Each structure stands twice: as C-alpha cells, then as structure tokens.
Amino acid sequence: MIRTRFGNGITFGVSVLIVGWTIAATAATPADIERKIDALLARMTLEEKLGQMSQATTSGPLTDQRKEEIRKGRWGSLYGGGTAAQRAEAQQIALTQSRLGIPLIYGQDVIHGFHTTFPIPLGQAASWDPELVRQSARIAAREASGTGIHWTFSPMVDIARDPRWGRVAEGYGEDPYLASAMSAAMVRGYQGDSLDAPDSIAACAKHYVGYGAAEAGRDYNTTWIPENLLRDVYLKPFQAAKEAGIATYMSAFNSINGVPASGNEFTLRQVLRNEWKFDGFVVSDYTAVHELIAHGYAADARDAALKAIRAGVNMEMVSTDYWDNGKALVDAGQLDLKTIDEAVREILRVKFRLGLFDGRTLPGNVQGSNSEALAVAKQLATESLVLLKNEGALPLAKSVGKVAIVGFLADSPTDQNGAWVGEPIGTVTPLTAIRQALGESRVIYAPGLRGSGDTRRDGFAAAVEAARAADAVLLFLGEEASLSGEASSRAHLDLPGLQEDLAAEVAKVGKPCIAVILAGRPTTFHEVAANMRAVLYAWHPGAMGGPAIASVILGDAVPSGKLAITFPRTVGQVPIYYNHLNTGRPPSETGPAAGDKYRSKYLDVSFTPEYPFGYGLSYSKFDYSRARGSAPQVKLGGTLAFSAGVANTGNVEADEIVQFYTHQLAGSVARPVRELKGFQRIHLRPGEKRTVTFTLSTDDLAFYNSQMKLVTEPGAFEAWIAPDSVSGQEIDFAVVR
Ligand code: BGC
C-alpha cells in the first residue's frame, strides 16, 4: 500500500524510549494491566475515549493539524504510509504531549512480507508448510516493527470457494482445516513469544466474517451463510487465530444473512466475545461503520455508530461516525458509558500488551531483507509452486542448448510480488534468475505482449522467432498483480488478453513448451495446457520467485506444492470445492448415453474440476498403500490412529504432502463427501518408504447440528490417506457410544 521507502542504511537508533506513563516498565501481569486501565479510564474524558476508538489513515509527513489532533487525543491509532521517523515523531507527541500520554497503535497492511516479499497467501497455502509460513510472518514482523509499525492487518483467513473473487489471493484457500493451520502459524509468527518484544507486532484476523462468500465472487457483495456452515467452515480459521492468541480482529465489509458484519451482534458479541472469550479489540474495515448506511442497516451516521459500537466494533477505521456522534448518543441515553468504557478497555489492553505505554524500543535491524529472510522467501516460493502437468519436459536438462523465454510476466517484478506489497526490495525475476543459471547467451527473451491489456500482436513475431531458435520454450503467462486483491474480481477466469493466442502461435513452432503461470487465483487454461508439455503454477511468488522458479525448472529443486483451492475447468462450474455434499443424485461419469441422465451435473462440461484440491505433481513418484486403522471402531471421546505406507518409487529425493480425509456416511445433517483432517509434508529418498500416521480424535469429527450444537454423532465413517482430495482407497471405521 505505502509507496515510501525506508531503509538503505538509515538506522533508527535504539529509539523512542519515552516514558509517558509513570508506572515502571516491568512485565505487567494481567491484573496489573486491568488496574492501569481502570486508572486511565477514570481520568479520561468522553472525547478522549472516542479518540481511542478512532483510527485515521495517513500518508506523507505529519501535518501540523495532525500533530495537534494527536496532542488532543483525537486518534487512538494511525495506519498507512509514512516513514519510521514520522511514526516515531507521532508516537512521541502522543506519549509526551497528550494529556494522559496514551500511545498510538500504528497499523499497516503487512500481508505477505514487508521488505522481503513472500508468495501471496494463496501460494503460501499451497506449501502446506505452516512452520515455514510462521517463519515468513516472523521475518515480516521483524522488518515492519523496525520501522515503528506495531500492528498488521493480517492474516486474512477468509475461506473462499470462488476464484472470481480477487481477494482469494490474500487468503489460504477453500479448506477450513488447512486455513486454520496457516492462520495459527501467521499469528505465532507475527506475535512471536510475547507481544511486547520489540520485534513482535499484533496480528489482526480479517475479515470477520464471511467476506469470502461474496455472491458471484463480486467484491463486497452480500453473503448468505447458514449458521452451521458459518461455524463449520467460515469461522474455523478465525477461531484458530483466537486459540493462537491473536490480539485483534477486523470486522468485514459484507453483510451476513442481511446483517452487516460490522454491525453484527451475533458474530461479534455472541461468538467472538461470549463463546470464544476474546478480550482484544475489533477494528472495522475501511469506512465499514459508515457503510452500514449504504447497506440499509443504519438510518444515518449516528445510527451507524450506535449499531457498530453496540455490536462490539471497538475502533472505527477512517470514517468518523464514532467521533461525530458518540457524545450525542451518550447524552441522549442511547449508549451507556459502560459500553464505551468496555470498548476502550479492550483497545488499551492491547496497547499495554504490546508494551506501548513503556515506549517500545525498535529492534536493531531496519535495513531491509537479509540473507536469512531471502532464503526463507526462496524456500517458501519453491514449496508453493504446483506442478500441474508434466510429460517429462521438466526438469529441463542443464545441457539444454538455448531456451526461449516468452511472456511479459517473466520479467515484471511488481507483478510477481502480487497484491498488497509493503516496501519491497530485492525482487529477482525468473528471467534474471534463468539468465544467471544458464548464461545470457543461452536465453532468448521475447515478451510477446506488453501486458494483458495489450491488443497489438506486433510482439508475436519475435516470440515465434525466439521459439524457432530455441530447444525449449518457457511461456510465462497469467495475471498482473492488479488483477487480484481488493476490488479486483473477474467474471472470467481465463488467461486475460491475447495470451492464449500468443501461446498458440508459439506452440505451433513445435518446440517443447512449458507454461509457467503467475496468477493471484485459479485460472482456466485448458486449451493452453493441451499444447504444453508441462505446466507449473507459480501464483505471485514474491521477491525470490525468480530463483525459486529457475531452480525447479532446472531440477535443482523438486516441486512439492499442492493446491489449496480447486481449479475449475470453466468459470461456469464455480463454486466448485472438494468438501461439498453428495446430493441425492450424485454425478457419475456415465452420462445420458448410458441412460443416466437425471444426475447432478452439466450437459456441456464434466462435473469434475480441472485440478482438484490437494493436487500437485512431483519429479518423483509416490506410491501409497491403503490406510489402516488401529481399530475398526472407536468410542466417543476416544482416538484412532490411521497409517499408510508412502514410498518414493521415483528417481529423485522429494517432499510429498500426505493428506488425511474422513467422511461420515450419515448424520443428522449431511456431511461433506470428504473433509481434510490432517496433513504431513514428508521427505523421502528414492526407494525410501515411510509409514505415515494420523491420530484422529472423535472430537475432530464434530460438526454443528441443526440445533447449532457441536456434536460428534456415532455412525459409519470412511478415511483416506491420499495424495489429494479425490484419490486413494477408503478404509471404513465406526464411531460408537
Ligand atoms: C481492506 C482491508 C485492509 C484495509 C486497510 C480495506 O480496504 O479491505 O483488508 O486491511 O483496507 O488498508
């Protein structure tokens, strides 16, 4: 979001050690913190309280007006651009010149890295490697905190089953189990061992909740989510964030069943506070409080403030309905001071937990990426690459003569970093990395098009020429960064512009063609893939995407990523996701010709996806034995172990992501055909075989019944240990009383 750059040798000393709060800086117990909050609340005016509940966005230098506002306690938080020095100055004013010395909490969209850009979250999810994802968030926290940022609006843990939605790039895909693992990993990475460590930042799980279910994939659109689906699917990764100790949540733009998420007492009070016992604070999304009016849920700004505060949105981002109307609401007796005090208490609590009152020191390193960070970025990018097709074309032999690199995405640092970058440095494109690996003289580059909006074909000839002169062709196709992320939904999922034509022209030359697709979402490219000997899906892989792609293409690394979201054959199949219900007339491959017309399917396209959830190829080959359970049945409350042998029967050592799924055959509410219950990334040498074991507790099989009770129902089940969500042989087991 921000465009300013800080770093390059400017170190910001050991910092802002300003003590605006007179209580000593020793580690405070929770009881101490509550006492300090009581003391503060007793001294705060209503205006100062409403100030704490207000967040402004900033960019550029602090104006005199903004400085004066900070002195007066007008803002509890600032977010957005600015430099470390500006942030420090604002904080110094808050701590030393405002009446009560209450610090600001400085927020920022640190989404997939700050100086070091990691793959977009959807790519990170394809690594199925929460530990590496945690490390990336740790690095992002260190880099961001070094510039005075205390808080990131991340992770985005919205489950999304619709690739048209541009923000699918920012989340961890369609599955609640995998997304929960990533959610917890991100929180642990950002927040570290202790929130008040100089290099920890507060995380914010967003967008609470249901935002990813936007109708028709159109951003900000309405959602209709039955409560059991909300609880079984959409809330899960948010709950995982809570369990990992998350400091804040962001209330979403969308409405859920007619009630906007930013004024929703059910999700914000009932679920978040009463059921989960969350005691940090909730910030609204950008102007989401004021948008309650456009939603048709609030009559005016005053009504919007009332409804959002009552629902439990502690802090209003950017719009000023709280500030403008809070006093009138209290004076009129519509809002009691207790509600305001509770809202402010939760904000102050997070500020205390972050150590902001004690004048946090900045961590030492504000220089930007370092070699450790870049190594993690490269590893994560490598693990996120998903090999979708390979007819022996990959890896390219290093002895390959000349390689043609076609496509503007081979050399576009901004696009490879994807949506929502911080202050990126050190991006290495695939073109640069492949040139480095093979030597300039063996690489012929022809962008073919200037971008996906390019309607001219004048670059095709050079691309065809490059293919003719080469022994192999690498076609870089896909989407620019601007085609995914916020307000970037697409109604079509194909490779935009003339890219398919370019690919067809180049393929006609007859040289072995390999497509590398960079995109922020699943795209559809059936025809293109048919002409390719291999397809590698690279998402927007971040700063080290170039070296990661080069190492996989040249066989220095083996692809291991698996899809965290289903790839449709055509946009017409959307929504399509693996953990669907069976219907009363499940589809079959036989079709009308076999007298099998009345089935849940299409006349004009298969009902199966192009590539299923969990799918991804390797340069090696893995054989799975059928899963075995430690017993044929388990009593409610007990556990069962499931094991399968996984053997590397190929020629190279490689990682495999082993997945564990279950299915309940009959329940009081029908259960999905498969649900992910575990996964392990294992490393096997050629010829090596490992027994992979998953322990299942009957609690893992629980779901919300029609009375909205979380229950495990005894009955018959199936389990799979499999390489993806559609293969493997099931084993039966039963849960008994
Ligand atoms: C987005 C959020 C983001 C916020 C602050 C909003 O428009 O929906 O994800 O954190 O802006 O930049």
mmCIF file of C-alpha atoms in Angstrom, residues 402-720:
data_model
loop_
_atom_site.group_PDB
_atom_site.id
_atom_site.type_symbol
_atom_site.label_atom_id
_atom_site.label_comp_id
_atom_site.label_asym_id
_atom_site.label_seq_id
_atom_site.Cartn_x
_atom_site.Cartn_y
_atom_site.Cartn_z
ATOM 1 C CA LYS A 402 19.031 -22.432 -25.983
ATOM 2 C CA VAL A 403 15.886 -21.548 -24.066
ATOM 3 C CA ALA A 404 13.268 -19.097 -25.268
ATOM 4 C CA ILE A 405 11.531 -17.171 -22.533
ATOM 5 C CA VAL A 406 8.262 -15.748 -23.754
ATOM 6 C CA GLY A 407 5.819 -13.537 -21.869
ATOM 7 C CA PHE A 408 5.975 -10.219 -20.052
ATOM 8 C CA LEU A 409 5.420 -11.914 -16.712
ATOM 9 C CA ALA A 410 8.906 -13.412 -16.934
ATOM 10 C CA ASP A 411 10.331 -10.036 -16.114
ATOM 11 C CA SER A 412 7.880 -7.963 -14.137
ATOM 12 C CA PRO A 413 8.971 -7.520 -10.511
ATOM 13 C CA THR A 414 5.787 -5.694 -9.500
ATOM 14 C CA ASP A 415 3.546 -8.380 -10.917
ATOM 15 C CA GLN A 416 5.441 -11.282 -9.445
ATOM 16 C CA ASN A 417 5.143 -9.697 -5.981
ATOM 17 C CA GLY A 418 1.359 -9.686 -6.252
ATOM 18 C CA ALA A 419 -1.253 -7.620 -4.466
ATOM 19 C CA TRP A 420 -0.513 -5.804 -1.203
ATOM 20 C CA VAL A 421 3.202 -5.365 -1.029
ATOM 21 C CA GLY A 422 4.933 -3.498 1.773
ATOM 22 C CA GLU A 423 8.202 -1.768 0.970
ATOM 23 C CA PRO A 424 9.682 -4.421 -1.290
ATOM 24 C CA ILE A 425 13.341 -4.718 -2.059
ATOM 25 C CA GLY A 426 15.434 -7.264 -3.845
ATOM 26 C CA THR A 427 12.930 -8.815 -6.239
ATOM 27 C CA VAL A 428 14.577 -11.207 -8.691
ATOM 28 C CA THR A 429 12.536 -12.086 -11.769
ATOM 29 C CA PRO A 430 12.500 -15.503 -13.454
ATOM 30 C CA LEU A 431 14.229 -14.011 -16.497
ATOM 31 C CA THR A 432 17.107 -12.719 -14.383
ATOM 32 C CA ALA A 433 17.392 -15.962 -12.440
ATOM 33 C CA ILE A 434 17.323 -18.190 -15.536
ATOM 34 C CA ARG A 435 19.843 -15.973 -17.296
ATOM 35 C CA GLN A 436 22.080 -16.244 -14.258
ATOM 36 C CA ALA A 437 21.735 -20.007 -14.208
ATOM 37 C CA LEU A 438 22.196 -20.681 -17.927
ATOM 38 C CA GLY A 439 24.247 -17.714 -19.024
ATOM 39 C CA GLU A 440 22.943 -14.792 -21.086
ATOM 40 C CA SER A 441 23.836 -16.330 -24.415
ATOM 41 C CA ARG A 442 21.559 -19.329 -23.918
ATOM 42 C CA VAL A 443 18.453 -17.316 -23.131
ATOM 43 C CA ILE A 444 16.355 -15.530 -25.756
ATOM 44 C CA TYR A 445 13.698 -13.282 -24.266
ATOM 45 C CA ALA A 446 10.591 -12.105 -26.109
ATOM 46 C CA PRO A 447 7.784 -10.594 -24.017
ATOM 47 C CA GLY A 448 5.287 -11.086 -26.869
ATOM 48 C CA LEU A 449 2.853 -8.669 -25.231
ATOM 49 C CA ARG A 450 3.360 -5.570 -23.138
ATOM 50 C CA GLY A 451 0.693 -6.608 -20.676
ATOM 51 C CA SER A 452 -2.632 -8.388 -20.587
ATOM 52 C CA GLY A 453 -4.338 -5.239 -21.847
ATOM 53 C CA ASP A 454 -2.149 -5.122 -24.942
ATOM 54 C CA THR A 455 -4.274 -5.559 -28.054
ATOM 55 C CA ARG A 456 -1.394 -5.482 -30.532
ATOM 56 C CA ARG A 457 0.191 -8.584 -31.937
ATOM 57 C CA ASP A 458 3.365 -6.883 -33.056
ATOM 58 C CA GLY A 459 5.405 -8.734 -30.442
ATOM 59 C CA PHE A 460 4.270 -12.187 -31.601
ATOM 60 C CA ALA A 461 6.788 -12.458 -34.436
ATOM 61 C CA ALA A 462 9.774 -12.029 -32.131
ATOM 62 C CA ALA A 463 8.282 -14.608 -29.751
ATOM 63 C CA VAL A 464 7.834 -17.107 -32.573
ATOM 64 C CA GLU A 465 11.329 -16.345 -33.774
ATOM 65 C CA ALA A 466 12.700 -16.949 -30.271
ATOM 66 C CA ALA A 467 10.899 -20.295 -30.126
ATOM 67 C CA ARG A 468 12.355 -21.303 -33.502
ATOM 68 C CA ALA A 469 15.853 -20.512 -32.354
ATOM 69 C CA ALA A 470 15.487 -22.402 -29.068
ATOM 70 C CA ASP A 471 15.463 -26.011 -27.923
ATOM 71 C CA ALA A 472 12.781 -25.411 -25.321
ATOM 72 C CA VAL A 473 10.285 -22.657 -24.660
ATOM 73 C CA LEU A 474 9.224 -21.310 -21.299
ATOM 74 C CA LEU A 475 5.981 -19.410 -21.618
ATOM 75 C CA PHE A 476 5.253 -17.090 -18.726
ATOM 76 C CA LEU A 477 1.518 -16.476 -18.661
ATOM 77 C CA GLY A 478 -1.104 -15.330 -16.218
ATOM 78 C CA GLU A 479 -2.313 -12.243 -14.436
ATOM 79 C CA GLU A 480 -0.730 -8.992 -13.409
ATOM 80 C CA ALA A 481 -0.793 -8.152 -9.715
ATOM 81 C CA SER A 482 -3.559 -5.616 -10.306
ATOM 82 C CA LEU A 483 -5.963 -8.342 -11.449
ATOM 83 C CA SER A 484 -6.291 -9.812 -7.966
ATOM 84 C CA GLY A 485 -6.582 -8.374 -4.488
ATOM 85 C CA GLU A 486 -9.202 -5.912 -3.302
ATOM 86 C CA ALA A 487 -11.842 -4.684 -5.758
ATOM 87 C CA SER A 488 -10.275 -6.921 -8.397
ATOM 88 C CA SER A 489 -12.863 -9.571 -9.072
ATOM 89 C CA ARG A 490 -13.087 -11.087 -12.523
ATOM 90 C CA ALA A 491 -16.098 -12.618 -14.260
ATOM 91 C CA HIS A 492 -13.782 -14.674 -16.483
ATOM 92 C CA LEU A 493 -11.029 -16.894 -15.254
ATOM 93 C CA ASP A 494 -9.121 -17.385 -18.473
ATOM 94 C CA LEU A 495 -5.651 -16.044 -19.130
ATOM 95 C CA PRO A 496 -6.512 -12.432 -19.867
ATOM 96 C CA GLY A 497 -5.950 -10.600 -23.142
ATOM 97 C CA LEU A 498 -4.139 -12.138 -26.083
ATOM 98 C CA GLN A 499 -2.011 -14.510 -24.038
ATOM 99 C CA GLU A 500 -3.780 -17.636 -25.238
ATOM 100 C CA ASP A 501 -3.246 -16.559 -28.848
ATOM 101 C CA LEU A 502 0.400 -15.896 -28.128
ATOM 102 C CA ALA A 503 0.771 -19.321 -26.527
ATOM 103 C CA ALA A 504 -0.912 -20.983 -29.527
ATOM 104 C CA GLU A 505 1.356 -19.190 -32.025
ATOM 105 C CA VAL A 506 4.464 -20.121 -30.116
ATOM 106 C CA ALA A 507 3.349 -23.725 -29.603
ATOM 107 C CA LYS A 508 2.862 -24.111 -33.368
ATOM 108 C CA VAL A 509 6.618 -23.850 -33.803
ATOM 109 C CA GLY A 510 6.756 -27.356 -32.396
ATOM 110 C CA LYS A 511 9.412 -26.955 -29.756
ATOM 111 C CA PRO A 512 8.724 -28.413 -26.299
ATOM 112 C CA CYS A 513 6.718 -25.747 -24.491
ATOM 113 C CA ILE A 514 6.402 -25.318 -20.754
ATOM 114 C CA ALA A 515 3.922 -22.886 -19.254
ATOM 115 C CA VAL A 516 4.707 -21.104 -16.016
ATOM 116 C CA ILE A 517 1.571 -19.378 -14.815
ATOM 117 C CA LEU A 518 1.760 -16.463 -12.418
ATOM 118 C CA ALA A 519 -1.623 -15.501 -11.042
ATOM 119 C CA GLY A 520 -3.484 -14.418 -7.939
ATOM 120 C CA ARG A 521 -6.221 -17.009 -8.321
ATOM 121 C CA PRO A 522 -7.041 -20.278 -10.051
ATOM 122 C CA THR A 523 -7.325 -19.515 -13.751
ATOM 123 C CA THR A 524 -8.706 -21.616 -16.605
ATOM 124 C CA PHE A 525 -6.280 -22.553 -19.362
ATOM 125 C CA HIS A 526 -7.448 -25.899 -20.654
ATOM 126 C CA GLU A 527 -6.604 -25.231 -24.306
ATOM 127 C CA VAL A 528 -3.234 -23.752 -23.475
ATOM 128 C CA ALA A 529 -2.328 -26.706 -21.261
ATOM 129 C CA ALA A 530 -3.169 -29.093 -24.080
ATOM 130 C CA ASN A 531 -0.339 -27.544 -26.109
ATOM 131 C CA MET A 532 2.148 -27.637 -23.277
ATOM 132 C CA ARG A 533 4.454 -30.440 -22.251
ATOM 133 C CA ALA A 534 4.405 -29.115 -18.686
ATOM 134 C CA VAL A 535 2.519 -26.565 -16.610
ATOM 135 C CA LEU A 536 3.904 -25.051 -13.422
ATOM 136 C CA TYR A 537 1.578 -22.861 -11.361
ATOM 137 C CA ALA A 538 3.577 -20.166 -9.598
ATOM 138 C CA TRP A 539 0.927 -17.793 -8.105
ATOM 139 C CA HIS A 540 2.550 -14.452 -7.416
ATOM 140 C CA PRO A 541 5.650 -15.914 -5.823
ATOM 141 C CA GLY A 542 7.238 -12.794 -4.328
ATOM 142 C CA ALA A 543 10.773 -11.436 -4.297
ATOM 143 C CA MET A 544 12.529 -14.762 -4.701
ATOM 144 C CA GLY A 545 10.004 -16.173 -7.128
ATOM 145 C CA GLY A 546 12.550 -15.920 -9.946
ATOM 146 C CA PRO A 547 15.235 -18.044 -8.281
ATOM 147 C CA ALA A 548 12.578 -20.481 -6.992
ATOM 148 C CA ILE A 549 11.112 -20.983 -10.460
ATOM 149 C CA ALA A 550 14.571 -21.280 -12.012
ATOM 150 C CA SER A 551 15.626 -23.917 -9.511
ATOM 151 C CA VAL A 552 12.524 -26.014 -10.116
ATOM 152 C CA ILE A 553 12.730 -25.679 -13.881
ATOM 153 C CA LEU A 554 16.375 -26.681 -13.895
ATOM 154 C CA GLY A 555 15.919 -29.515 -11.413
ATOM 155 C CA ASP A 556 17.846 -28.019 -8.505
ATOM 156 C CA ALA A 557 14.636 -28.245 -6.522
ATOM 157 C CA VAL A 558 11.719 -30.642 -6.864
ATOM 158 C CA PRO A 559 8.202 -29.219 -6.967
ATOM 159 C CA SER A 560 6.092 -30.206 -3.990
ATOM 160 C CA GLY A 561 3.249 -27.692 -3.671
ATOM 161 C CA LYS A 562 -0.351 -28.867 -3.738
ATOM 162 C CA LEU A 563 -3.432 -26.828 -4.481
ATOM 163 C CA ALA A 564 -5.205 -25.189 -1.564
ATOM 164 C CA ILE A 565 -8.143 -24.432 -3.813
ATOM 165 C CA THR A 566 -9.962 -26.338 -6.532
ATOM 166 C CA PHE A 567 -9.250 -25.328 -10.139
ATOM 167 C CA PRO A 568 -12.422 -25.338 -12.249
ATOM 168 C CA ARG A 569 -12.485 -26.366 -15.895
ATOM 169 C CA THR A 570 -14.567 -23.315 -16.665
ATOM 170 C CA VAL A 571 -15.931 -20.414 -14.695
ATOM 171 C CA GLY A 572 -19.365 -21.957 -15.191
ATOM 172 C CA GLN A 573 -18.561 -24.639 -12.615
ATOM 173 C CA VAL A 574 -17.977 -22.092 -9.859
ATOM 174 C CA PRO A 575 -18.485 -22.535 -6.944
ATOM 175 C CA ILE A 576 -16.684 -25.840 -7.039
ATOM 176 C CA TYR A 577 -14.917 -27.191 -3.956
ATOM 177 C CA TYR A 578 -13.891 -30.592 -2.728
ATOM 178 C CA ASN A 579 -15.767 -30.719 0.567
ATOM 179 C CA HIS A 580 -19.237 -30.483 -0.938
ATOM 180 C CA LEU A 581 -22.264 -32.570 -0.065
ATOM 181 C CA ASN A 582 -23.162 -35.597 -2.131
ATOM 182 C CA THR A 583 -26.731 -34.590 -3.207
ATOM 183 C CA GLY A 584 -29.455 -37.187 -3.686
ATOM 184 C CA ARG A 585 -28.306 -37.704 -7.265
ATOM 185 C CA PRO A 586 -24.557 -37.598 -7.213
ATOM 186 C CA PRO A 587 -22.979 -37.124 -10.619
ATOM 187 C CA SER A 588 -21.379 -40.008 -12.431
ATOM 188 C CA GLU A 589 -19.152 -40.182 -15.473
ATOM 189 C CA THR A 590 -21.545 -42.385 -17.429
ATOM 190 C CA GLY A 591 -23.913 -39.689 -18.665
ATOM 191 C CA PRO A 592 -27.177 -39.631 -20.625
ATOM 192 C CA ALA A 593 -25.899 -42.080 -23.230
ATOM 193 C CA ALA A 594 -25.842 -44.775 -20.559
ATOM 194 C CA GLY A 595 -29.370 -43.891 -19.537
ATOM 195 C CA ASP A 596 -28.013 -41.923 -16.634
ATOM 196 C CA LYS A 597 -29.488 -38.502 -17.335
ATOM 197 C CA TYR A 598 -31.006 -37.463 -14.044
ATOM 198 C CA ARG A 599 -27.809 -36.697 -12.208
ATOM 199 C CA SER A 600 -26.375 -33.534 -10.664
ATOM 200 C CA LYS A 601 -24.113 -32.484 -13.489
ATOM 201 C CA TYR A 602 -23.718 -30.433 -16.675
ATOM 202 C CA LEU A 603 -24.573 -31.322 -20.252
ATOM 203 C CA ASP A 604 -21.692 -29.361 -21.677
ATOM 204 C CA VAL A 605 -18.793 -29.946 -19.321
ATOM 205 C CA SER A 606 -17.713 -32.572 -16.829
ATOM 206 C CA PHE A 607 -18.736 -32.099 -13.219
ATOM 207 C CA THR A 608 -15.154 -32.756 -12.088
ATOM 208 C CA PRO A 609 -12.642 -29.963 -11.630
ATOM 209 C CA GLU A 610 -9.673 -29.381 -13.907
ATOM 210 C CA TYR A 611 -7.380 -29.942 -10.913
ATOM 211 C CA PRO A 612 -8.733 -30.952 -7.512
ATOM 212 C CA PHE A 613 -7.922 -29.579 -4.095
ATOM 213 C CA GLY A 614 -4.721 -31.093 -2.756
ATOM 214 C CA TYR A 615 -3.365 -31.916 -6.214
ATOM 215 C CA GLY A 616 0.215 -31.407 -7.331
ATOM 216 C CA LEU A 617 2.878 -33.449 -9.114
ATOM 217 C CA SER A 618 6.496 -34.121 -8.285
ATOM 218 C CA TYR A 619 9.580 -35.065 -10.285
ATOM 219 C CA SER A 620 9.483 -38.246 -8.260
ATOM 220 C CA LYS A 621 6.672 -40.730 -7.841
ATOM 221 C CA PHE A 622 4.968 -41.791 -4.647
ATOM 222 C CA ASP A 623 3.074 -44.971 -4.014
ATOM 223 C CA TYR A 624 0.525 -45.087 -1.224
ATOM 224 C CA SER A 625 -0.633 -48.224 0.488
ATOM 225 C CA ARG A 626 -4.217 -48.279 1.651
ATOM 226 C CA ALA A 627 -4.762 -46.661 5.060
ATOM 227 C CA ARG A 628 -5.197 -48.967 8.042
ATOM 228 C CA GLY A 629 -6.908 -48.016 11.250
ATOM 229 C CA SER A 630 -5.579 -49.056 14.654
ATOM 230 C CA ALA A 631 -9.065 -50.490 15.333
ATOM 231 C CA PRO A 632 -12.264 -50.858 13.302
ATOM 232 C CA GLN A 633 -14.170 -48.674 15.717
ATOM 233 C CA VAL A 634 -13.685 -46.021 18.320
ATOM 234 C CA LYS A 635 -15.776 -44.942 21.298
ATOM 235 C CA LEU A 636 -16.972 -41.373 21.506
ATOM 236 C CA GLY A 637 -14.229 -39.403 23.222
ATOM 237 C CA GLY A 638 -11.514 -41.804 22.086
ATOM 238 C CA THR A 639 -8.861 -41.728 19.390
ATOM 239 C CA LEU A 640 -7.901 -43.902 16.463
ATOM 240 C CA ALA A 641 -4.652 -43.985 14.557
ATOM 241 C CA PHE A 642 -4.602 -44.332 10.779
ATOM 242 C CA SER A 643 -1.437 -45.285 8.949
ATOM 243 C CA ALA A 644 -0.344 -45.801 5.393
ATOM 244 C CA GLY A 645 2.953 -46.597 3.803
ATOM 245 C CA VAL A 646 4.217 -43.959 1.398
ATOM 246 C CA ALA A 647 7.110 -44.973 -0.832
ATOM 247 C CA ASN A 648 9.239 -42.868 -3.130
ATOM 248 C CA THR A 649 9.362 -45.058 -6.221
ATOM 249 C CA GLY A 650 10.872 -42.394 -8.443
ATOM 250 C CA ASN A 651 14.424 -41.328 -9.078
ATOM 251 C CA VAL A 652 14.875 -38.177 -7.029
ATOM 252 C CA GLU A 653 14.549 -37.287 -3.403
ATOM 253 C CA ALA A 654 11.490 -35.221 -2.879
ATOM 254 C CA ASP A 655 8.862 -33.939 -0.487
ATOM 255 C CA GLU A 656 5.358 -35.303 -0.546
ATOM 256 C CA ILE A 657 2.349 -33.765 1.154
ATOM 257 C CA VAL A 658 0.357 -36.651 2.584
ATOM 258 C CA GLN A 659 -3.286 -35.844 3.247
ATOM 259 C CA PHE A 660 -5.781 -37.407 5.609
ATOM 260 C CA TYR A 661 -9.509 -37.187 4.911
ATOM 261 C CA THR A 662 -12.664 -38.552 6.514
ATOM 262 C CA HIS A 663 -16.323 -38.857 5.574
ATOM 263 C CA GLN A 664 -19.315 -39.605 7.751
ATOM 264 C CA LEU A 665 -21.811 -41.645 5.769
ATOM 265 C CA ALA A 666 -24.958 -40.471 7.532
ATOM 266 C CA GLY A 667 -25.531 -37.685 10.027
ATOM 267 C CA SER A 668 -28.393 -35.603 11.389
ATOM 268 C CA VAL A 669 -27.022 -33.016 8.967
ATOM 269 C CA ALA A 670 -25.488 -34.457 5.783
ATOM 270 C CA ARG A 671 -21.704 -34.405 5.885
ATOM 271 C CA PRO A 672 -19.269 -33.419 3.116
ATOM 272 C CA VAL A 673 -18.013 -36.195 0.840
ATOM 273 C CA ARG A 674 -14.553 -35.636 2.248
ATOM 274 C CA GLU A 675 -13.032 -33.392 4.884
ATOM 275 C CA LEU A 676 -9.353 -32.791 5.481
ATOM 276 C CA LYS A 677 -8.376 -33.808 9.000
ATOM 277 C CA GLY A 678 -4.611 -33.818 8.814
ATOM 278 C CA PHE A 679 -1.569 -33.489 6.563
ATOM 279 C CA GLN A 680 2.154 -34.066 6.724
ATOM 280 C CA ARG A 681 4.938 -32.897 4.472
ATOM 281 C CA ILE A 682 7.490 -35.698 4.384
ATOM 282 C CA HIS A 683 10.823 -36.053 2.637
ATOM 283 C CA LEU A 684 11.784 -39.345 1.024
ATOM 284 C CA ARG A 685 14.863 -40.520 -0.833
ATOM 285 C CA PRO A 686 14.392 -42.722 -3.886
ATOM 286 C CA GLY A 687 13.421 -46.192 -2.717
ATOM 287 C CA GLU A 688 12.611 -44.962 0.779
ATOM 288 C CA LYS A 689 9.311 -45.895 2.357
ATOM 289 C CA ARG A 690 7.735 -44.314 5.426
ATOM 290 C CA THR A 691 4.713 -45.198 7.475
ATOM 291 C CA VAL A 692 2.712 -42.032 7.912
ATOM 292 C CA THR A 693 0.334 -41.965 10.860
ATOM 293 C CA PHE A 694 -2.520 -39.635 11.693
ATOM 294 C CA THR A 695 -4.259 -39.679 15.042
ATOM 295 C CA LEU A 696 -7.932 -38.876 14.901
ATOM 296 C CA SER A 697 -9.929 -37.961 17.956
ATOM 297 C CA THR A 698 -13.690 -38.283 17.712
ATOM 298 C CA ASP A 699 -13.815 -34.553 18.549
ATOM 299 C CA ASP A 700 -12.188 -33.951 15.169
ATOM 300 C CA LEU A 701 -15.350 -35.351 13.586
ATOM 301 C CA ALA A 702 -17.666 -32.897 15.321
ATOM 302 C CA PHE A 703 -19.977 -30.598 13.391
ATOM 303 C CA TYR A 704 -22.826 -28.225 14.158
ATOM 304 C CA ASN A 705 -26.185 -29.949 14.112
ATOM 305 C CA SER A 706 -29.438 -28.224 13.304
ATOM 306 C CA GLN A 707 -29.757 -27.020 16.917
ATOM 307 C CA MET A 708 -26.323 -25.421 16.472
ATOM 308 C CA LYS A 709 -24.770 -27.786 18.960
ATOM 309 C CA LEU A 710 -21.274 -29.045 18.267
ATOM 310 C CA VAL A 711 -21.667 -32.812 18.211
ATOM 311 C CA THR A 712 -19.890 -35.951 17.126
ATOM 312 C CA GLU A 713 -22.531 -38.401 16.027
ATOM 313 C CA PRO A 714 -21.801 -42.102 16.211
ATOM 314 C CA GLY A 715 -22.038 -43.932 12.911
ATOM 315 C CA ALA A 716 -20.161 -45.268 9.928
ATOM 316 C CA PHE A 717 -17.179 -43.394 8.503
ATOM 317 C CA GLU A 718 -14.571 -43.652 5.795
ATOM 318 C CA ALA A 719 -10.988 -42.435 5.909
ATOM 319 C CA TRP A 720 -8.339 -41.901 3.263
#
